[in-house]
């Protein structure tokens, strides 16, 4: 993990409230793995001292890229940052996805909203293509479809209001895929907690491996403050685990779901 000042290459609106931030970071680019994140000090953000975590969307050509949604004061301020400005990052942080698949395993990616960002990075690093289910509340929340199409993934879109693709939850699309493809799949997912919970209910106990990336409020981002904990199973009980250090990616079967809110 490095702490460094990076030059902003570009920072522009993608669609609706989603932005794409690209920074120069040649050293970290080499180290970054899918599922890892950066803890970002937002330039000129004087109202809050905490950094904000964002999943790495791309790490190539000496640059890191992030897709972020404006949800509050920090991300609103970030959206006004200009190319050429300096931004301070801690990266790469956390443990990412396990990229090792068995010979006959097919990857199935499940994304909710900006959760598509680390999965797009993962898709480019896996040694095979598979199926990606991209869900959101409306069409405005559906990102990266052309990108997955262009690298040969079967792309299934769903929206809760029916404005694009299947009308309903992305987990309903996953349920159909599980029925179609059986157990020879590996699920990788990133999105809201209830989406991850629904995926665990479908996979744990059905013999399907699922790796889930958790989005928790974070303070330090490096394992010191225990703000970001989730309950995980251990022999004869459970314990808290830090999402920023031991995650953000965890095996679905390791989570103590009944204790997780
Ligand atoms: C490991 C990790 C990876 C992430 N990757 C991305 C990403 O790739 N793209 C992206 O847009 N966002 C991502 N997030 C969420 C992002 O960090 C928050 O949306 C951001 O910190 C909000 O900052 P803010 O100052 O704008 O919001 P605040 O003003 O702090 O809060 C505004 C609203 O956003 C909610 N919020 C704050 N933090 C989070 C959070 N961590 N998760 C969900 N809701 C939150 C608050 O509850 C509040 O309702 C990630 C979070 C984690 C932990
Ligand atoms: S955010 Fe401090 S321990 Fe995870």
PDB file of C-alpha atoms and ligand atoms in Angstrom:
ATOM      1  CA  UNK A   1       0.000   0.000   0.000  1.00  0.00           C
ATOM      2  CA  UNK A   2       1.284   3.449  -0.916  1.00  0.00           C
ATOM      3  CA  UNK A   3       0.227   6.934   0.085  1.00  0.00           C
ATOM      4  CA  UNK A   4       0.842   9.324  -2.757  1.00  0.00           C
ATOM      5  CA  UNK A   5      -0.197  12.464  -4.600  1.00  0.00           C
ATOM      6  CA  UNK A   6      -1.530  11.731  -8.063  1.00  0.00           C
ATOM      7  CA  UNK A   7      -2.313  14.070 -10.925  1.00  0.00           C
ATOM      8  CA  UNK A   8      -5.929  13.973 -12.084  1.00  0.00           C
ATOM      9  CA  UNK A   9      -5.962  13.068 -15.774  1.00  0.00           C
ATOM     10  CA  UNK A  10      -9.719  13.488 -16.184  1.00  0.00           C
ATOM     11  CA  UNK A  11     -12.860  13.646 -14.080  1.00  0.00           C
ATOM     12  CA  UNK A  12     -16.084  13.763 -16.015  1.00  0.00           C
ATOM     13  CA  UNK A  13     -19.752  12.873 -15.926  1.00  0.00           C
ATOM     14  CA  UNK A  14     -20.602   9.436 -17.323  1.00  0.00           C
ATOM     15  CA  UNK A  15     -24.373   9.569 -16.926  1.00  0.00           C
ATOM     16  CA  UNK A  16     -26.918  10.747 -14.370  1.00  0.00           C
ATOM     17  CA  UNK A  17     -24.954  11.124 -11.091  1.00  0.00           C
ATOM     18  CA  UNK A  18     -22.068   8.796 -12.040  1.00  0.00           C
ATOM     19  CA  UNK A  19     -18.572  10.111 -12.772  1.00  0.00           C
ATOM     20  CA  UNK A  20     -15.333   8.641 -14.063  1.00  0.00           C
ATOM     21  CA  UNK A  21     -12.128   9.755 -12.341  1.00  0.00           C
ATOM     22  CA  UNK A  22      -8.754   8.862 -13.856  1.00  0.00           C
ATOM     23  CA  UNK A  23      -5.429   9.600 -12.161  1.00  0.00           C
ATOM     24  CA  UNK A  24      -1.768   9.036 -12.957  1.00  0.00           C
ATOM     25  CA  UNK A  25      -0.437   6.283 -10.664  1.00  0.00           C
ATOM     26  CA  UNK A  26       2.192   4.176 -12.431  1.00  0.00           C
ATOM     27  CA  UNK A  27       3.554   2.407  -9.310  1.00  0.00           C
ATOM     28  CA  UNK A  28       0.160   1.435  -7.900  1.00  0.00           C
ATOM     29  CA  UNK A  29      -1.144   0.445 -11.287  1.00  0.00           C
ATOM     30  CA  UNK A  30       1.271  -2.491 -11.261  1.00  0.00           C
ATOM     31  CA  UNK A  31       0.167  -3.613  -7.791  1.00  0.00           C
ATOM     32  CA  UNK A  32      -3.611  -3.225  -7.996  1.00  0.00           C
ATOM     33  CA  UNK A  33      -5.849  -6.304  -8.157  1.00  0.00           C
ATOM     34  CA  UNK A  34      -9.595  -6.575  -8.879  1.00  0.00           C
ATOM     35  CA  UNK A  35     -11.676  -5.947  -5.748  1.00  0.00           C
ATOM     36  CA  UNK A  36      -9.104  -3.704  -4.097  1.00  0.00           C
ATOM     37  CA  UNK A  37      -9.894  -0.071  -3.393  1.00  0.00           C
ATOM     38  CA  UNK A  38      -8.314   3.332  -2.898  1.00  0.00           C
ATOM     39  CA  UNK A  39      -8.945   5.620   0.071  1.00  0.00           C
ATOM     40  CA  UNK A  40      -9.180   9.078  -1.409  1.00  0.00           C
ATOM     41  CA  UNK A  41      -8.618  12.462   0.216  1.00  0.00           C
ATOM     42  CA  UNK A  42     -10.984  14.705  -1.671  1.00  0.00           C
ATOM     43  CA  UNK A  43      -9.232  17.877  -2.855  1.00  0.00           C
ATOM     44  CA  UNK A  44     -10.468  21.044  -1.148  1.00  0.00           C
ATOM     45  CA  UNK A  45     -13.011  19.163   0.983  1.00  0.00           C
ATOM     46  CA  UNK A  46     -12.788  21.083   4.246  1.00  0.00           C
ATOM     47  CA  UNK A  47     -16.112  19.938   5.733  1.00  0.00           C
ATOM     48  CA  UNK A  48     -14.888  16.413   6.419  1.00  0.00           C
ATOM     49  CA  UNK A  49     -11.498  15.058   7.362  1.00  0.00           C
ATOM     50  CA  UNK A  50     -12.146  11.453   6.420  1.00  0.00           C
ATOM     51  CA  UNK A  51     -11.029   9.925   3.164  1.00  0.00           C
ATOM     52  CA  UNK A  52     -13.614   8.245   0.938  1.00  0.00           C
ATOM     53  CA  UNK A  53     -13.179   4.650  -0.347  1.00  0.00           C
ATOM     54  CA  UNK A  54     -13.676   3.801  -4.040  1.00  0.00           C
ATOM     55  CA  UNK A  55     -13.157   0.476  -5.814  1.00  0.00           C
ATOM     56  CA  UNK A  56     -10.515   0.359  -8.495  1.00  0.00           C
ATOM     57  CA  UNK A  57     -12.271   0.173 -11.849  1.00  0.00           C
ATOM     58  CA  UNK A  58      -9.200   0.173 -14.088  1.00  0.00           C
ATOM     59  CA  UNK A  59      -5.472  -0.154 -13.505  1.00  0.00           C
ATOM     60  CA  UNK A  60      -3.720   0.089 -16.830  1.00  0.00           C
ATOM     61  CA  UNK A  61      -1.335   2.253 -18.853  1.00  0.00           C
ATOM     62  CA  UNK A  62       0.059   3.787 -15.663  1.00  0.00           C
ATOM     63  CA  UNK A  63      -3.351   5.079 -14.606  1.00  0.00           C
ATOM     64  CA  UNK A  64      -6.017   4.176 -12.055  1.00  0.00           C
ATOM     65  CA  UNK A  65      -9.682   4.836 -12.795  1.00  0.00           C
ATOM     66  CA  UNK A  66     -12.728   4.950 -10.529  1.00  0.00           C
ATOM     67  CA  UNK A  67     -16.458   5.151 -11.200  1.00  0.00           C
ATOM     68  CA  UNK A  68     -18.233   7.049  -8.452  1.00  0.00           C
ATOM     69  CA  UNK A  69     -21.769   8.141  -7.735  1.00  0.00           C
ATOM     70  CA  UNK A  70     -22.492  11.505  -6.161  1.00  0.00           C
ATOM     71  CA  UNK A  71     -24.394  10.638  -2.965  1.00  0.00           C
ATOM     72  CA  UNK A  72     -23.276  13.305  -0.486  1.00  0.00           C
ATOM     73  CA  UNK A  73     -20.949  16.190   0.259  1.00  0.00           C
ATOM     74  CA  UNK A  74     -17.661  14.388  -0.365  1.00  0.00           C
ATOM     75  CA  UNK A  75     -18.570  12.909  -3.716  1.00  0.00           C
ATOM     76  CA  UNK A  76     -20.209  16.202  -4.768  1.00  0.00           C
ATOM     77  CA  UNK A  77     -16.951  17.996  -4.024  1.00  0.00           C
ATOM     78  CA  UNK A  78     -14.987  15.310  -5.858  1.00  0.00           C
ATOM     79  CA  UNK A  79     -17.113  15.850  -8.955  1.00  0.00           C
ATOM     80  CA  UNK A  80     -15.807  19.420  -9.175  1.00  0.00           C
ATOM     81  CA  UNK A  81     -12.123  18.364  -9.185  1.00  0.00           C
ATOM     82  CA  UNK A  82     -10.367  19.320 -12.412  1.00  0.00           C
ATOM     83  CA  UNK A  83      -7.803  17.650 -14.637  1.00  0.00           C
ATOM     84  CA  UNK A  84      -4.301  18.728 -13.618  1.00  0.00           C
ATOM     85  CA  UNK A  85      -5.170  19.019  -9.916  1.00  0.00           C
ATOM     86  CA  UNK A  86      -3.505  16.796  -7.342  1.00  0.00           C
ATOM     87  CA  UNK A  87      -5.362  14.174  -5.335  1.00  0.00           C
ATOM     88  CA  UNK A  88      -3.970  12.153  -2.431  1.00  0.00           C
ATOM     89  CA  UNK A  89      -4.614   8.398  -2.417  1.00  0.00           C
ATOM     90  CA  UNK A  90      -3.924   5.407  -0.208  1.00  0.00           C
ATOM     91  CA  UNK A  91      -3.867   2.404  -2.524  1.00  0.00           C
ATOM     92  CA  UNK A  92      -4.182  -0.396  -3.270  1.00  0.00           C
ATOM     93  CA  UNK A  93      -6.079  -1.431  -0.129  1.00  0.00           C
ATOM     94  CA  UNK A  94      -7.833  -4.587   1.007  1.00  0.00           C
ATOM     95  CA  UNK A  95      -8.095  -8.098  -0.353  1.00  0.00           C
ATOM     96  CA  UNK A  96      -9.673  -8.534  -3.736  1.00  0.00           C
ATOM     97  CA  UNK A  97     -11.343 -11.384  -5.594  1.00  0.00           C
ATOM     98  CA  UNK A  98      -9.851 -14.856  -5.980  1.00  0.00           C
ATOM     99  CA  UNK A  99      -9.147 -15.147  -9.706  1.00  0.00           C
ATOM    100  CA  UNK A 100      -8.370 -18.870  -9.667  1.00  0.00           C
ATOM    101  CA  UNK A 101     -11.167 -20.844 -11.302  1.00  0.00           C
ATOM    102  CA  UNK A 102     -11.445 -24.610 -11.757  1.00  0.00           C
ATOM    103  CA  UNK A 103     -11.203 -25.883 -15.350  1.00  0.00           C
ATOM    104  CA  UNK A 104     -14.948 -26.124 -15.903  1.00  0.00           C
ATOM    105  CA  UNK A 105     -16.100 -23.232 -13.702  1.00  0.00           C
ATOM    106  CA  UNK A 106     -17.957 -20.363 -15.388  1.00  0.00           C
ATOM    107  CA  UNK A 107     -17.793 -16.922 -13.768  1.00  0.00           C
ATOM    108  CA  UNK A 108     -21.083 -15.142 -13.149  1.00  0.00           C
ATOM    109  CA  UNK A 109     -20.755 -11.523 -12.057  1.00  0.00           C
ATOM    110  CA  UNK A 110     -23.595  -9.727 -10.272  1.00  0.00           C
ATOM    111  CA  UNK A 111     -23.457  -5.943 -10.014  1.00  0.00           C
ATOM    112  CA  UNK A 112     -25.720  -3.473  -8.269  1.00  0.00           C
ATOM    113  CA  UNK A 113     -25.226   0.183  -9.289  1.00  0.00           C
ATOM    114  CA  UNK A 114     -21.614   1.344  -8.896  1.00  0.00           C
ATOM    115  CA  UNK A 115     -20.761  -2.206  -7.782  1.00  0.00           C
ATOM    116  CA  UNK A 116     -20.122  -2.819 -11.465  1.00  0.00           C
ATOM    117  CA  UNK A 117     -16.773  -0.976 -11.209  1.00  0.00           C
ATOM    118  CA  UNK A 118     -14.657  -3.683  -9.494  1.00  0.00           C
ATOM    119  CA  UNK A 119     -16.415  -6.379 -11.537  1.00  0.00           C
ATOM    120  CA  UNK A 120     -15.418  -4.726 -14.817  1.00  0.00           C
ATOM    121  CA  UNK A 121     -11.811  -4.778 -13.568  1.00  0.00           C
ATOM    122  CA  UNK A 122     -12.260  -8.447 -12.615  1.00  0.00           C
ATOM    123  CA  UNK A 123     -13.711  -9.350 -16.025  1.00  0.00           C
ATOM    124  CA  UNK A 124     -10.623  -7.968 -17.750  1.00  0.00           C
ATOM    125  CA  UNK A 125      -8.295 -10.015 -15.502  1.00  0.00           C
ATOM    126  CA  UNK A 126     -10.092 -13.401 -15.502  1.00  0.00           C
ATOM    127  CA  UNK A 127      -8.772 -16.052 -17.893  1.00  0.00           C
ATOM    128  CA  UNK A 128     -12.231 -16.654 -19.410  1.00  0.00           C
ATOM    129  CA  UNK A 129     -15.510 -14.937 -20.148  1.00  0.00           C
ATOM    130  CA  UNK A 130     -18.871 -15.683 -18.530  1.00  0.00           C
ATOM    131  CA  UNK A 131     -22.134 -14.003 -17.659  1.00  0.00           C
ATOM    132  CA  UNK A 132     -22.583 -10.584 -16.081  1.00  0.00           C
ATOM    133  CA  UNK A 133     -25.875  -9.475 -14.503  1.00  0.00           C
ATOM    134  CA  UNK A 134     -26.024  -5.694 -14.142  1.00  0.00           C
ATOM    135  CA  UNK A 135     -28.861  -4.290 -12.067  1.00  0.00           C
ATOM    136  CA  UNK A 136     -30.041  -0.909 -10.871  1.00  0.00           C
ATOM    137  CA  UNK A 137     -33.108   1.006  -9.811  1.00  0.00           C
ATOM    138  CA  UNK A 138     -33.485   2.664 -13.223  1.00  0.00           C
ATOM    139  CA  UNK A 139     -31.740   2.861 -16.587  1.00  0.00           C
ATOM    140  CA  UNK A 140     -29.621   5.697 -15.157  1.00  0.00           C
ATOM    141  CA  UNK A 141     -27.930   3.204 -12.800  1.00  0.00           C
ATOM    142  CA  UNK A 142     -26.830   0.776 -15.525  1.00  0.00           C
ATOM    143  CA  UNK A 143     -23.165   1.181 -16.428  1.00  0.00           C
ATOM    144  CA  UNK A 144     -20.459  -0.577 -18.472  1.00  0.00           C
ATOM    145  CA  UNK A 145     -22.783  -2.699 -20.655  1.00  0.00           C
ATOM    146  CA  UNK A 146     -20.894  -1.946 -23.894  1.00  0.00           C
ATOM    147  CA  UNK A 147     -17.611  -2.630 -22.150  1.00  0.00           C
ATOM    148  CA  UNK A 148     -18.634  -6.156 -21.079  1.00  0.00           C
ATOM    149  CA  UNK A 149     -20.158  -6.805 -24.519  1.00  0.00           C
ATOM    150  CA  UNK A 150     -16.939  -5.743 -26.225  1.00  0.00           C
ATOM    151  CA  UNK A 151     -14.849  -8.301 -24.323  1.00  0.00           C
ATOM    152  CA  UNK A 152     -17.235 -11.143 -25.060  1.00  0.00           C
ATOM    153  CA  UNK A 153     -19.304 -11.414 -21.885  1.00  0.00           C
ATOM    154  CA  UNK A 154     -22.993 -12.385 -21.996  1.00  0.00           C
ATOM    155  CA  UNK A 155     -24.547  -9.268 -20.476  1.00  0.00           C
ATOM    156  CA  UNK A 156     -27.958  -9.319 -18.768  1.00  0.00           C
ATOM    157  CA  UNK A 157     -29.466  -6.035 -17.608  1.00  0.00           C
ATOM    158  CA  UNK A 158     -32.266  -5.502 -15.104  1.00  0.00           C
ATOM    159  CA  UNK A 159     -33.928  -2.446 -13.617  1.00  0.00           C
ATOM    160  CA  UNK A 160     -36.428  -2.218 -10.788  1.00  0.00           C
ATOM    161  CA  UNK A 161     -38.675   0.162 -12.756  1.00  0.00           C
ATOM    162  CA  UNK A 162     -38.376  -1.766 -16.028  1.00  0.00           C
ATOM    163  CA  UNK A 163     -36.797   1.181 -17.870  1.00  0.00           C
ATOM    164  CA  UNK A 164     -34.075  -1.116 -19.270  1.00  0.00           C
ATOM    165  CA  UNK A 165     -33.831  -4.898 -19.582  1.00  0.00           C
ATOM    166  CA  UNK A 166     -35.641  -7.288 -17.254  1.00  0.00           C
ATOM    167  CA  UNK A 167     -38.096  -5.570 -14.883  1.00  0.00           C
ATOM    168  CA  UNK A 168     -37.162  -6.631 -11.357  1.00  0.00           C
ATOM    169  CA  UNK A 169     -34.210  -7.328  -9.114  1.00  0.00           C
ATOM    170  CA  UNK A 170     -30.826  -8.416 -10.415  1.00  0.00           C
ATOM    171  CA  UNK A 171     -30.993 -11.371  -8.016  1.00  0.00           C
ATOM    172  CA  UNK A 172     -34.056 -12.656  -9.913  1.00  0.00           C
ATOM    173  CA  UNK A 173     -31.908 -12.686 -13.053  1.00  0.00           C
ATOM    174  CA  UNK A 174     -29.213 -14.565 -11.145  1.00  0.00           C
ATOM    175  CA  UNK A 175     -31.786 -17.116  -9.977  1.00  0.00           C
ATOM    176  CA  UNK A 176     -32.668 -17.873 -13.604  1.00  0.00           C
ATOM    177  CA  UNK A 177     -28.982 -18.205 -14.508  1.00  0.00           C
ATOM    178  CA  UNK A 178     -28.377 -20.600 -11.622  1.00  0.00           C
ATOM    179  CA  UNK A 179     -31.295 -22.726 -12.844  1.00  0.00           C
ATOM    180  CA  UNK A 180     -29.904 -22.679 -16.379  1.00  0.00           C
ATOM    181  CA  UNK A 181     -26.248 -23.367 -15.598  1.00  0.00           C
ATOM    182  CA  UNK A 182     -26.269 -25.546 -12.485  1.00  0.00           C
ATOM    183  CA  UNK A 183     -23.420 -25.746  -9.994  1.00  0.00           C
ATOM    184  CA  UNK A 184     -20.428 -25.235 -12.272  1.00  0.00           C
ATOM    185  CA  UNK A 185     -20.403 -21.536 -11.708  1.00  0.00           C
ATOM    186  CA  UNK A 186     -18.545 -19.095  -9.482  1.00  0.00           C
ATOM    187  CA  UNK A 187     -20.467 -16.016  -8.444  1.00  0.00           C
ATOM    188  CA  UNK A 188     -18.666 -12.715  -7.903  1.00  0.00           C
ATOM    189  CA  UNK A 189     -20.807  -9.837  -6.649  1.00  0.00           C
ATOM    190  CA  UNK A 190     -20.635  -6.226  -5.542  1.00  0.00           C
ATOM    191  CA  UNK A 191     -23.617  -4.117  -4.570  1.00  0.00           C
ATOM    192  CA  UNK A 192     -25.985  -3.237  -1.718  1.00  0.00           C
ATOM    193  CA  UNK A 193     -26.062  -5.442   1.363  1.00  0.00           C
ATOM    194  CA  UNK A 194     -29.531  -6.863   0.682  1.00  0.00           C
ATOM    195  CA  UNK A 195     -28.401  -7.915  -2.792  1.00  0.00           C
ATOM    196  CA  UNK A 196     -25.412  -9.725  -1.282  1.00  0.00           C
ATOM    197  CA  UNK A 197     -27.641 -11.361   1.327  1.00  0.00           C
ATOM    198  CA  UNK A 198     -30.020 -12.645  -1.370  1.00  0.00           C
ATOM    199  CA  UNK A 199     -27.072 -14.058  -3.318  1.00  0.00           C
ATOM    200  CA  UNK A 200     -25.792 -15.849  -0.219  1.00  0.00           C
ATOM    201  CA  UNK A 201     -29.253 -17.374   0.321  1.00  0.00           C
ATOM    202  CA  UNK A 202     -29.152 -18.774  -3.223  1.00  0.00           C
ATOM    203  CA  UNK A 203     -25.578 -20.059  -3.181  1.00  0.00           C
ATOM    204  CA  UNK A 204     -24.539 -21.097   0.343  1.00  0.00           C
ATOM    205  CA  UNK A 205     -25.923 -24.573   0.888  1.00  0.00           C
ATOM    206  CA  UNK A 206     -26.380 -25.118  -2.857  1.00  0.00           C
ATOM    207  CA  UNK A 207     -22.720 -25.939  -3.407  1.00  0.00           C
ATOM    208  CA  UNK A 208     -22.055 -22.738  -5.364  1.00  0.00           C
ATOM    209  CA  UNK A 209     -19.060 -20.627  -4.442  1.00  0.00           C
ATOM    210  CA  UNK A 210     -19.749 -16.914  -4.151  1.00  0.00           C
ATOM    211  CA  UNK A 211     -17.339 -14.083  -3.471  1.00  0.00           C
ATOM    212  CA  UNK A 212     -18.979 -10.900  -2.272  1.00  0.00           C
ATOM    213  CA  UNK A 213     -17.528  -7.402  -2.043  1.00  0.00           C
ATOM    214  CA  UNK A 214     -18.911  -5.442   0.916  1.00  0.00           C
ATOM    215  CA  UNK A 215     -19.505  -1.716   1.054  1.00  0.00           C
ATOM    216  CA  UNK A 216     -19.298  -0.454   4.673  1.00  0.00           C
ATOM    217  CA  UNK A 217     -18.756   2.979   6.099  1.00  0.00           C
ATOM    218  CA  UNK A 218     -15.030   3.423   6.643  1.00  0.00           C
ATOM    219  CA  UNK A 219     -12.842   5.783   8.638  1.00  0.00           C
ATOM    220  CA  UNK A 220      -9.148   4.832   8.554  1.00  0.00           C
ATOM    221  CA  UNK A 221      -9.374   2.306   5.698  1.00  0.00           C
ATOM    222  CA  UNK A 222      -6.265   0.479   6.934  1.00  0.00           C
ATOM    223  CA  UNK A 223      -7.446  -1.719   9.793  1.00  0.00           C
ATOM    224  CA  UNK A 224      -6.858   0.580  12.775  1.00  0.00           C
ATOM    225  CA  UNK A 225     -10.290   1.848  13.876  1.00  0.00           C
ATOM    226  CA  UNK A 226     -12.699  -1.142  13.512  1.00  0.00           C
ATOM    227  CA  UNK A 227     -15.467   1.071  12.053  1.00  0.00           C
ATOM    228  CA  UNK A 228     -16.062  -1.184   9.081  1.00  0.00           C
ATOM    229  CA  UNK A 229     -16.523  -4.582  10.745  1.00  0.00           C
ATOM    230  CA  UNK A 230     -18.842  -7.402   9.724  1.00  0.00           C
ATOM    231  CA  UNK A 231     -19.515 -10.652  11.638  1.00  0.00           C
ATOM    232  CA  UNK A 232     -17.794 -13.748  10.274  1.00  0.00           C
ATOM    233  CA  UNK A 233     -17.959 -17.359  11.378  1.00  0.00           C
ATOM    234  CA  UNK A 234     -15.182 -18.987  13.338  1.00  0.00           C
ATOM    235  CA  UNK A 235     -14.873 -22.352  15.018  1.00  0.00           C
ATOM    236  CA  UNK A 236     -17.506 -22.530  17.784  1.00  0.00           C
ATOM    237  CA  UNK A 237     -18.889 -19.057  17.146  1.00  0.00           C
ATOM    238  CA  UNK A 238     -18.220 -15.818  15.340  1.00  0.00           C
ATOM    239  CA  UNK A 239     -16.034 -12.722  15.443  1.00  0.00           C
ATOM    240  CA  UNK A 240     -15.845  -9.312  13.807  1.00  0.00           C
ATOM    241  CA  UNK A 241     -13.684  -8.912  10.732  1.00  0.00           C
ATOM    242  CA  UNK A 242     -12.504  -5.615   9.230  1.00  0.00           C
ATOM    243  CA  UNK A 243     -13.825  -5.048   5.730  1.00  0.00           C
ATOM    244  CA  UNK A 244     -11.003  -2.644   4.865  1.00  0.00           C
ATOM    245  CA  UNK A 245      -8.248  -5.086   5.789  1.00  0.00           C
ATOM    246  CA  UNK A 246      -9.632  -8.635   5.593  1.00  0.00           C
ATOM    247  CA  UNK A 247     -12.036  -7.709   2.771  1.00  0.00           C
ATOM    248  CA  UNK A 248     -13.777  -6.015   1.103  1.00  0.00           C
ATOM    249  CA  UNK A 249     -14.200  -9.402  -0.613  1.00  0.00           C
ATOM    250  CA  UNK A 250     -15.370 -12.326   1.534  1.00  0.00           C
ATOM    251  CA  UNK A 251     -16.660 -15.812   0.737  1.00  0.00           C
ATOM    252  CA  UNK A 252     -20.444 -15.808   1.213  1.00  0.00           C
ATOM    253  CA  UNK A 253     -20.282 -18.944   3.354  1.00  0.00           C
ATOM    254  CA  UNK A 254     -17.982 -17.263   5.899  1.00  0.00           C
ATOM    255  CA  UNK A 255     -20.394 -14.460   6.780  1.00  0.00           C
ATOM    256  CA  UNK A 256     -22.533 -14.706   9.906  1.00  0.00           C
ATOM    257  CA  UNK A 257     -25.597 -13.411   8.046  1.00  0.00           C
ATOM    258  CA  UNK A 258     -28.043 -13.476  10.942  1.00  0.00           C
ATOM    259  CA  UNK A 259     -25.846 -10.960  12.814  1.00  0.00           C
ATOM    260  CA  UNK A 260     -25.217  -8.645   9.852  1.00  0.00           C
ATOM    261  CA  UNK A 261     -27.316  -5.470   9.530  1.00  0.00           C
TER     262      UNK A 261
HETATM  263  C1  LIG B   1     -14.660  -0.793  -0.273  1.00  0.00           C
HETATM  264  C2  LIG B   1     -15.593   0.270  -0.806  1.00  0.00           C
HETATM  265  C3  LIG B   1     -15.629   0.519  -2.161  1.00  0.00           C
HETATM  266  C4  LIG B   1     -16.479   1.510  -2.667  1.00  0.00           C
HETATM  267  N1  LIG B   1     -16.479   1.728  -4.008  1.00  0.00           N
HETATM  268  C5  LIG B   1     -17.255   2.693  -4.527  1.00  0.00           C
HETATM  269  C6  LIG B   1     -17.241   2.949  -5.920  1.00  0.00           C
HETATM  270  O1  LIG B   1     -16.520   2.295  -6.692  1.00  0.00           O
HETATM  271  N2  LIG B   1     -18.044   3.940  -6.388  1.00  0.00           N
HETATM  272  C7  LIG B   1     -18.856   4.675  -5.553  1.00  0.00           C
HETATM  273  O2  LIG B   1     -19.577   5.554  -6.029  1.00  0.00           O
HETATM  274  N3  LIG B   1     -18.880   4.454  -4.231  1.00  0.00           N
HETATM  275  C8  LIG B   1     -18.102   3.487  -3.696  1.00  0.00           C
HETATM  276  N4  LIG B   1     -18.132   3.259  -2.345  1.00  0.00           N
HETATM  277  C9  LIG B   1     -19.031   4.072  -1.502  1.00  0.00           C
HETATM  278  C10 LIG B   1     -18.418   5.455  -1.307  1.00  0.00           C
HETATM  279  O3  LIG B   1     -17.256   5.335  -0.525  1.00  0.00           O
HETATM  280  C11 LIG B   1     -19.433   6.372  -0.597  1.00  0.00           C
HETATM  281  O4  LIG B   1     -20.560   6.548  -1.416  1.00  0.00           O
HETATM  282  C12 LIG B   1     -18.793   7.720  -0.303  1.00  0.00           C
HETATM  283  O5  LIG B   1     -17.814   7.569   0.699  1.00  0.00           O
HETATM  284  C13 LIG B   1     -19.841   8.716   0.148  1.00  0.00           C
HETATM  285  O6  LIG B   1     -19.178   9.921   0.464  1.00  0.00           O
HETATM  286  P1  LIG B   1     -19.988  11.289   0.558  1.00  0.00           P
HETATM  287  O7  LIG B   1     -19.170  12.235   1.353  1.00  0.00           O
HETATM  288  O8  LIG B   1     -20.426  11.740  -0.787  1.00  0.00           O
HETATM  289  O9  LIG B   1     -21.277  10.878   1.328  1.00  0.00           O
HETATM  290  P2  LIG B   1     -21.667  11.290   2.814  1.00  0.00           P
HETATM  291  O10 LIG B   1     -22.026  12.753   2.817  1.00  0.00           O
HETATM  292  O11 LIG B   1     -20.634  10.806   3.771  1.00  0.00           O
HETATM  293  O12 LIG B   1     -22.969  10.426   2.962  1.00  0.00           O
HETATM  294  C14 LIG B   1     -24.061  10.633   2.050  1.00  0.00           C
HETATM  295  C15 LIG B   1     -24.903   9.392   1.991  1.00  0.00           C
HETATM  296  O13 LIG B   1     -24.124   8.293   1.460  1.00  0.00           O
HETATM  297  C16 LIG B   1     -24.136   7.228   2.374  1.00  0.00           C
HETATM  298  N5  LIG B   1     -22.819   6.567   2.390  1.00  0.00           N
HETATM  299  C17 LIG B   1     -21.671   7.056   2.902  1.00  0.00           C
HETATM  300  N6  LIG B   1     -20.683   6.141   2.806  1.00  0.00           N
HETATM  301  C18 LIG B   1     -21.240   5.055   2.221  1.00  0.00           C
HETATM  302  C19 LIG B   1     -20.764   3.777   1.870  1.00  0.00           C
HETATM  303  N7  LIG B   1     -19.509   3.367   2.120  1.00  0.00           N
HETATM  304  N8  LIG B   1     -21.612   2.934   1.266  1.00  0.00           N
HETATM  305  C20 LIG B   1     -22.875   3.275   1.021  1.00  0.00           C
HETATM  306  N9  LIG B   1     -23.401   4.456   1.342  1.00  0.00           N
HETATM  307  C21 LIG B   1     -22.592   5.339   1.940  1.00  0.00           C
HETATM  308  C22 LIG B   1     -24.449   7.849   3.729  1.00  0.00           C
HETATM  309  O14 LIG B   1     -25.082   6.902   4.590  1.00  0.00           O
HETATM  310  C23 LIG B   1     -25.397   8.950   3.366  1.00  0.00           C
HETATM  311  O15 LIG B   1     -26.713   8.478   3.205  1.00  0.00           O
HETATM  312  C24 LIG B   1     -17.319   2.261  -1.803  1.00  0.00           C
HETATM  313  C25 LIG B   1     -17.289   2.003  -0.428  1.00  0.00           C
HETATM  314  C26 LIG B   1     -16.441   1.021   0.058  1.00  0.00           C
HETATM  315  C27 LIG B   1     -16.412   0.748   1.528  1.00  0.00           C
HETATM  316  S1  LIG B   2     -12.074   1.567   8.383  1.00  0.00           S
HETATM  317 FE1  LIG B   2     -10.759   1.549  10.117  1.00  0.00          FE
HETATM  318  S2  LIG B   2     -10.574  -0.592  10.519  1.00  0.00           S
HETATM  319 FE2  LIG B   2     -11.698  -0.534   8.658  1.00  0.00          FE
END
